[in-house]
Amino acid sequence: CYTCVGSTEEECNRQGSRSCPGYSDACAIIRGTSSSVMKTCSYKTFCNQAISHGYRAPEVKVHCCFTDNCNAVGGASTLVGGACYLLILLPALFFLLQI
C-alpha cells in the first residue's frame, strides 16, 4: 500500500509504498474537507466501520481497496467515515506507518 500524508495526492504518492504487516488486509485513502490526503495499510474491519457509521461525518471520506498498491489513485467509490473513528484510528494508523 501507499503509506503517506500530503497536501495533495501527488505529493503523498511521491512518498512511496511499502509492504504492509501480515495482519493488514486492506489499503486505505482518507480525505478530509481540504485537499489533504492520508494513505495507509488498513483493515477490512475499519472499512466496514466507515460504511456503517459514515453518516456521522460527511466531511471525511475513506476509500478502501484490497490489492497491492491499489490506493495509488483514489477510486470512484468512496466510503464516508466518521470523524470520531478517524480521530481514534489516526494514532494507530501512524503507528503502523512506523513499523
CSV table of N, CA and C in Angstrom, one decimal:
chain,number,residue,atom,x,y,z
A,1,CYS,N,0.8,-1.2,0.0
A,1,CYS,CA,0.0,0.0,0.0
A,1,CYS,C,0.9,1.2,0.0
A,2,TYR,N,0.3,2.3,-0.6
A,2,TYR,CA,1.0,3.6,-0.4
A,2,TYR,C,0.8,4.0,1.0
A,3,THR,N,1.8,4.5,1.7
A,3,THR,CA,1.7,5.0,3.0
A,3,THR,C,2.3,6.4,3.1
A,4,CYS,N,1.4,7.4,3.2
A,4,CYS,CA,1.9,8.7,3.1
A,4,CYS,C,0.9,9.7,3.7
A,5,VAL,N,1.3,10.9,3.9
A,5,VAL,CA,0.4,12.0,4.3
A,5,VAL,C,0.9,13.2,3.4
A,6,GLY,N,0.0,13.9,2.7
A,6,GLY,CA,0.3,15.0,1.9
A,6,GLY,C,-0.8,16.0,1.7
A,7,SER,N,-0.5,17.2,1.2
A,7,SER,CA,-1.5,18.2,1.0
A,7,SER,C,-2.2,17.9,-0.4
A,8,THR,N,-1.6,17.1,-1.2
A,8,THR,CA,-2.2,16.6,-2.5
A,8,THR,C,-2.0,15.1,-2.6
A,9,GLU,N,-2.7,14.5,-3.5
A,9,GLU,CA,-2.5,13.1,-3.8
A,9,GLU,C,-1.1,12.8,-4.4
A,10,GLU,N,-0.7,13.7,-5.3
A,10,GLU,CA,0.6,13.6,-6.0
A,10,GLU,C,1.7,13.7,-5.0
A,11,GLU,N,1.6,14.7,-4.1
A,11,GLU,CA,2.7,14.8,-3.0
A,11,GLU,C,2.7,13.6,-2.2
A,12,CYS,N,1.6,13.1,-1.8
A,12,CYS,CA,1.5,11.9,-1.0
A,12,CYS,C,2.2,10.7,-1.7
A,13,ASN,N,1.8,10.5,-3.0
A,13,ASN,CA,2.3,9.3,-3.7
A,13,ASN,C,3.8,9.4,-3.9
A,14,ARG,N,4.4,10.6,-3.9
A,14,ARG,CA,5.9,10.7,-4.0
A,14,ARG,C,6.6,10.0,-2.8
A,15,GLN,N,5.9,9.9,-1.7
A,15,GLN,CA,6.5,9.3,-0.5
A,15,GLN,C,6.6,7.7,-0.7
A,16,GLY,N,5.9,7.2,-1.6
A,16,GLY,CA,6.1,5.8,-2.0
A,16,GLY,C,5.2,4.8,-1.3
A,17,SER,N,5.4,3.5,-1.6
A,17,SER,CA,4.6,2.4,-1.0
A,17,SER,C,5.5,1.5,-0.2
A,18,ARG,N,4.9,0.6,0.6
A,18,ARG,CA,5.7,-0.3,1.3
A,18,ARG,C,4.9,-1.6,1.5
A,19,SER,N,5.5,-2.6,2.0
A,19,SER,CA,4.8,-3.8,2.3
A,19,SER,C,4.1,-3.6,3.7
A,20,CYS,N,2.9,-4.1,3.7
A,20,CYS,CA,2.1,-3.9,4.9
A,20,CYS,C,2.3,-5.1,5.9
A,21,PRO,N,2.1,-4.9,7.2
A,21,PRO,CA,2.2,-6.1,8.1
A,21,PRO,C,1.2,-7.2,7.7
A,22,GLY,N,1.5,-8.4,8.1
A,22,GLY,CA,0.7,-9.5,7.7
A,22,GLY,C,-0.8,-9.5,8.1
A,23,TYR,N,-1.0,-8.8,9.2
A,23,TYR,CA,-2.4,-8.7,9.7
A,23,TYR,C,-3.2,-7.6,9.1
A,24,SER,N,-2.6,-6.8,8.2
A,24,SER,CA,-3.3,-5.8,7.4
A,24,SER,C,-3.9,-6.4,6.2
A,25,ASP,N,-5.2,-6.2,5.9
A,25,ASP,CA,-5.8,-6.8,4.8
A,25,ASP,C,-6.5,-5.8,3.8
A,26,ALA,N,-6.1,-4.6,3.9
A,26,ALA,CA,-6.6,-3.5,3.0
A,26,ALA,C,-5.7,-2.4,2.9
A,27,CYS,N,-5.9,-1.6,1.9
A,27,CYS,CA,-5.2,-0.3,1.8
A,27,CYS,C,-6.3,0.8,1.9
A,28,ALA,N,-6.0,1.9,2.4
A,28,ALA,CA,-7.0,3.0,2.6
A,28,ALA,C,-6.5,4.3,2.1
A,29,ILE,N,-7.4,5.1,1.6
A,29,ILE,CA,-7.2,6.5,1.4
A,29,ILE,C,-8.2,7.3,2.2
A,30,ILE,N,-7.7,8.2,3.0
A,30,ILE,CA,-8.5,9.0,3.9
A,30,ILE,C,-8.4,10.5,3.5
A,31,ARG,N,-9.5,11.1,3.2
A,31,ARG,CA,-9.5,12.5,2.8
A,31,ARG,C,-10.4,13.3,3.7
A,32,GLY,N,-10.0,14.6,4.0
A,32,GLY,CA,-10.8,15.5,4.8
A,32,GLY,C,-11.4,16.5,3.9
A,33,THR,N,-11.8,17.6,4.5
A,33,THR,CA,-12.5,18.7,3.7
A,33,THR,C,-11.5,19.4,2.8
A,34,SER,N,-10.3,19.5,3.2
A,34,SER,CA,-9.3,20.2,2.4
A,34,SER,C,-8.8,19.1,1.3
A,35,SER,N,-7.8,19.5,0.6
A,35,SER,CA,-7.2,18.6,-0.4
A,35,SER,C,-6.3,17.6,0.2
A,36,SER,N,-6.0,17.7,1.5
A,36,SER,CA,-5.1,16.8,2.2
A,36,SER,C,-5.5,15.3,2.1
A,37,VAL,N,-4.6,14.4,2.1
A,37,VAL,CA,-4.9,13.0,1.9
A,37,VAL,C,-3.9,12.2,2.8
A,38,MET,N,-4.4,11.1,3.3
A,38,MET,CA,-3.5,10.1,4.0
A,38,MET,C,-3.8,8.8,3.4
A,39,LYS,N,-2.7,8.1,3.1
A,39,LYS,CA,-2.8,6.7,2.6
A,39,LYS,C,-2.1,5.8,3.5
A,40,THR,N,-2.6,4.6,3.7
A,40,THR,CA,-2.0,3.7,4.7
A,40,THR,C,-2.5,2.3,4.5
A,41,CYS,N,-1.8,1.4,5.2
A,41,CYS,CA,-2.2,0.0,5.3
A,41,CYS,C,-3.4,0.0,6.3
A,42,SER,N,-4.4,-0.8,6.1
A,42,SER,CA,-5.6,-0.7,6.9
A,42,SER,C,-6.2,-2.1,7.1
A,43,TYR,N,-7.4,-2.1,7.5
A,43,TYR,CA,-8.1,-3.4,7.9
A,43,TYR,C,-9.5,-3.3,7.3
A,44,LYS,N,-10.0,-4.5,6.9
A,44,LYS,CA,-11.4,-4.6,6.4
A,44,LYS,C,-12.4,-4.1,7.5
A,45,THR,N,-12.1,-4.4,8.7
A,45,THR,CA,-13.0,-4.0,9.8
A,45,THR,C,-13.1,-2.5,9.9
A,46,PHE,N,-12.0,-1.8,9.6
A,46,PHE,CA,-12.0,-0.3,9.6
A,46,PHE,C,-12.9,0.2,8.4
A,47,CYS,N,-12.8,-0.5,7.3
A,47,CYS,CA,-13.6,-0.1,6.1
A,47,CYS,C,-15.1,-0.4,6.4
A,48,ASN,N,-15.4,-1.5,7.1
A,48,ASN,CA,-16.8,-1.8,7.5
A,48,ASN,C,-17.3,-0.7,8.4
A,49,GLN,N,-16.5,-0.3,9.4
A,49,GLN,CA,-16.9,0.8,10.3
A,49,GLN,C,-17.2,2.0,9.5
A,50,ALA,N,-16.4,2.4,8.6
A,50,ALA,CA,-16.6,3.6,7.8
A,50,ALA,C,-17.9,3.5,7.0
A,51,ILE,N,-18.3,2.3,6.5
A,51,ILE,CA,-19.6,2.2,5.8
A,51,ILE,C,-20.7,2.3,6.8
A,52,SER,N,-20.6,1.6,7.9
A,52,SER,CA,-21.8,1.5,8.8
A,52,SER,C,-22.0,2.8,9.6
A,53,HIS,N,-20.9,3.6,9.8
A,53,HIS,CA,-21.1,4.8,10.6
A,53,HIS,C,-20.8,6.1,9.9
A,54,GLY,N,-20.8,6.0,8.6
A,54,GLY,CA,-20.4,7.1,7.7
A,54,GLY,C,-21.3,8.3,7.8
A,55,TYR,N,-22.5,8.2,8.3
A,55,TYR,CA,-23.4,9.3,8.4
A,55,TYR,C,-22.9,10.4,9.4
A,56,ARG,N,-22.0,10.0,10.3
A,56,ARG,CA,-21.6,10.9,11.4
A,56,ARG,C,-20.7,12.0,11.0
A,57,ALA,N,-20.0,11.9,9.9
A,57,ALA,CA,-19.1,12.9,9.5
A,57,ALA,C,-18.9,12.9,8.0
A,58,PRO,N,-19.8,13.6,7.3
A,58,PRO,CA,-19.8,13.6,5.8
A,58,PRO,C,-18.6,14.3,5.3
A,59,GLU,N,-17.8,15.0,6.0
A,59,GLU,CA,-16.7,15.7,5.5
A,59,GLU,C,-15.4,14.8,5.4
A,60,VAL,N,-15.5,13.6,6.0
A,60,VAL,CA,-14.3,12.7,6.0
A,60,VAL,C,-14.7,11.5,5.0
A,61,LYS,N,-13.9,11.3,4.1
A,61,LYS,CA,-14.1,10.2,3.1
A,61,LYS,C,-13.0,9.2,3.2
A,62,VAL,N,-13.4,7.9,3.2
A,62,VAL,CA,-12.5,6.8,3.3
A,62,VAL,C,-12.7,5.9,2.1
A,63,HIS,N,-11.7,5.6,1.4
A,63,HIS,CA,-11.8,4.6,0.3
A,63,HIS,C,-10.9,3.4,0.6
A,64,CYS,N,-11.4,2.2,0.6
A,64,CYS,CA,-10.6,1.0,0.9
A,64,CYS,C,-10.5,0.2,-0.4
A,65,CYS,N,-9.4,-0.5,-0.5
A,65,CYS,CA,-9.2,-1.5,-1.6
A,65,CYS,C,-8.4,-2.6,-1.1
A,66,PHE,N,-8.3,-3.7,-1.9
A,66,PHE,CA,-7.8,-4.9,-1.3
A,66,PHE,C,-6.7,-5.6,-2.2
A,67,THR,N,-6.0,-4.9,-3.0
A,67,THR,CA,-4.9,-5.5,-3.8
A,67,THR,C,-3.6,-4.6,-3.6
A,68,ASP,N,-2.5,-5.2,-4.0
A,68,ASP,CA,-1.2,-4.5,-3.8
A,68,ASP,C,-1.2,-3.1,-4.5
A,69,ASN,N,-0.9,-2.1,-3.7
A,69,ASN,CA,-0.8,-0.7,-4.1
A,69,ASN,C,-2.0,-0.1,-4.8
A,70,CYS,N,-3.2,-0.7,-4.4
A,70,CYS,CA,-4.4,-0.3,-5.0
A,70,CYS,C,-4.8,1.2,-4.6
A,71,ASN,N,-4.2,1.7,-3.6
A,71,ASN,CA,-4.5,3.0,-3.1
A,71,ASN,C,-3.6,4.1,-3.8
A,72,ALA,N,-3.0,3.8,-4.9
A,72,ALA,CA,-2.2,4.8,-5.6
A,72,ALA,C,-3.0,5.9,-6.1
A,73,VAL,N,-4.2,5.6,-6.6
A,73,VAL,CA,-5.1,6.6,-7.1
A,73,VAL,C,-6.5,6.4,-6.4
A,74,GLY,N,-7.1,7.4,-6.0
A,74,GLY,CA,-8.4,7.3,-5.4
A,74,GLY,C,-9.4,6.7,-6.3
A,75,GLY,N,-10.2,5.7,-5.8
A,75,GLY,CA,-11.2,5.0,-6.5
A,75,GLY,C,-12.4,5.8,-6.8
A,76,ALA,N,-13.3,5.4,-7.7
A,76,ALA,CA,-14.5,6.0,-8.0
A,76,ALA,C,-15.5,5.9,-6.8
A,77,SER,N,-15.5,4.8,-6.1
A,77,SER,CA,-16.4,4.7,-5.0
A,77,SER,C,-15.7,5.0,-3.7
A,78,THR,N,-16.3,5.9,-2.9
A,78,THR,CA,-15.7,6.3,-1.6
A,78,THR,C,-16.7,5.9,-0.5
A,79,LEU,N,-16.1,5.6,0.6
A,79,LEU,CA,-16.9,5.3,1.8
A,79,LEU,C,-16.7,6.5,2.7
A,80,VAL,N,-17.8,6.9,3.3
A,80,VAL,CA,-17.8,8.1,4.2
A,80,VAL,C,-17.5,7.5,5.6
A,81,GLY,N,-16.5,8.1,6.2
A,81,GLY,CA,-16.2,7.6,7.6
A,81,GLY,C,-16.5,8.6,8.6
A,82,GLY,N,-16.7,8.1,9.8
A,82,GLY,CA,-17.0,9.0,11.0
A,82,GLY,C,-15.7,9.7,11.5
A,83,ALA,N,-15.8,10.9,11.7
A,83,ALA,CA,-14.6,11.7,12.2
A,83,ALA,C,-14.2,11.1,13.6
A,84,CYS,N,-15.1,10.7,14.4
A,84,CYS,CA,-14.7,10.2,15.7
A,84,CYS,C,-13.9,8.9,15.5
A,85,TYR,N,-14.2,8.1,14.6
A,85,TYR,CA,-13.4,6.9,14.3
A,85,TYR,C,-12.1,7.3,13.7
A,86,LEU,N,-12.1,8.3,12.9
A,86,LEU,CA,-10.8,8.7,12.3
A,86,LEU,C,-9.9,9.3,13.4
A,87,LEU,N,-10.4,10.1,14.3
A,87,LEU,CA,-9.6,10.6,15.3
A,87,LEU,C,-9.0,9.5,16.3
A,88,ILE,N,-9.8,8.5,16.5
A,88,ILE,CA,-9.4,7.4,17.3
A,88,ILE,C,-8.3,6.5,16.6
A,89,LEU,N,-8.5,6.3,15.3
A,89,LEU,CA,-7.7,5.4,14.5
A,89,LEU,C,-6.4,6.1,14.0
A,90,LEU,N,-6.4,7.4,13.9
A,90,LEU,CA,-5.2,8.1,13.3
A,90,LEU,C,-3.9,7.7,14.1
A,91,PRO,N,-3.9,7.7,15.4
A,91,PRO,CA,-2.6,7.3,16.1
A,91,PRO,C,-2.3,5.9,15.7
A,92,ALA,N,-3.2,5.0,15.6
A,92,ALA,CA,-3.0,3.6,15.3
A,92,ALA,C,-2.4,3.5,13.8
A,93,LEU,N,-3.0,4.3,12.9
A,93,LEU,CA,-2.5,4.3,11.6
A,93,LEU,C,-1.1,4.8,11.5
A,94,PHE,N,-0.8,5.9,12.2
A,94,PHE,CA,0.6,6.4,12.2
A,94,PHE,C,1.5,5.4,12.8
A,95,PHE,N,1.1,4.7,13.8
A,95,PHE,CA,1.9,3.7,14.4
A,95,PHE,C,2.3,2.6,13.4
A,96,LEU,N,1.3,2.2,12.6
A,96,LEU,CA,1.6,1.2,11.5
A,96,LEU,C,2.5,1.7,10.5
A,97,LEU,N,2.5,3.0,10.2
A,97,LEU,CA,3.4,3.6,9.3
A,97,LEU,C,4.9,3.5,9.7
A,98,GLN,N,5.1,3.5,11.1
A,98,GLN,CA,6.4,3.5,11.6
A,98,GLN,C,7.0,2.1,11.8
A,99,ILE,N,6.1,1.0,11.7
A,99,ILE,CA,6.6,-0.3,11.9
A,99,ILE,C,7.4,-0.8,10.7
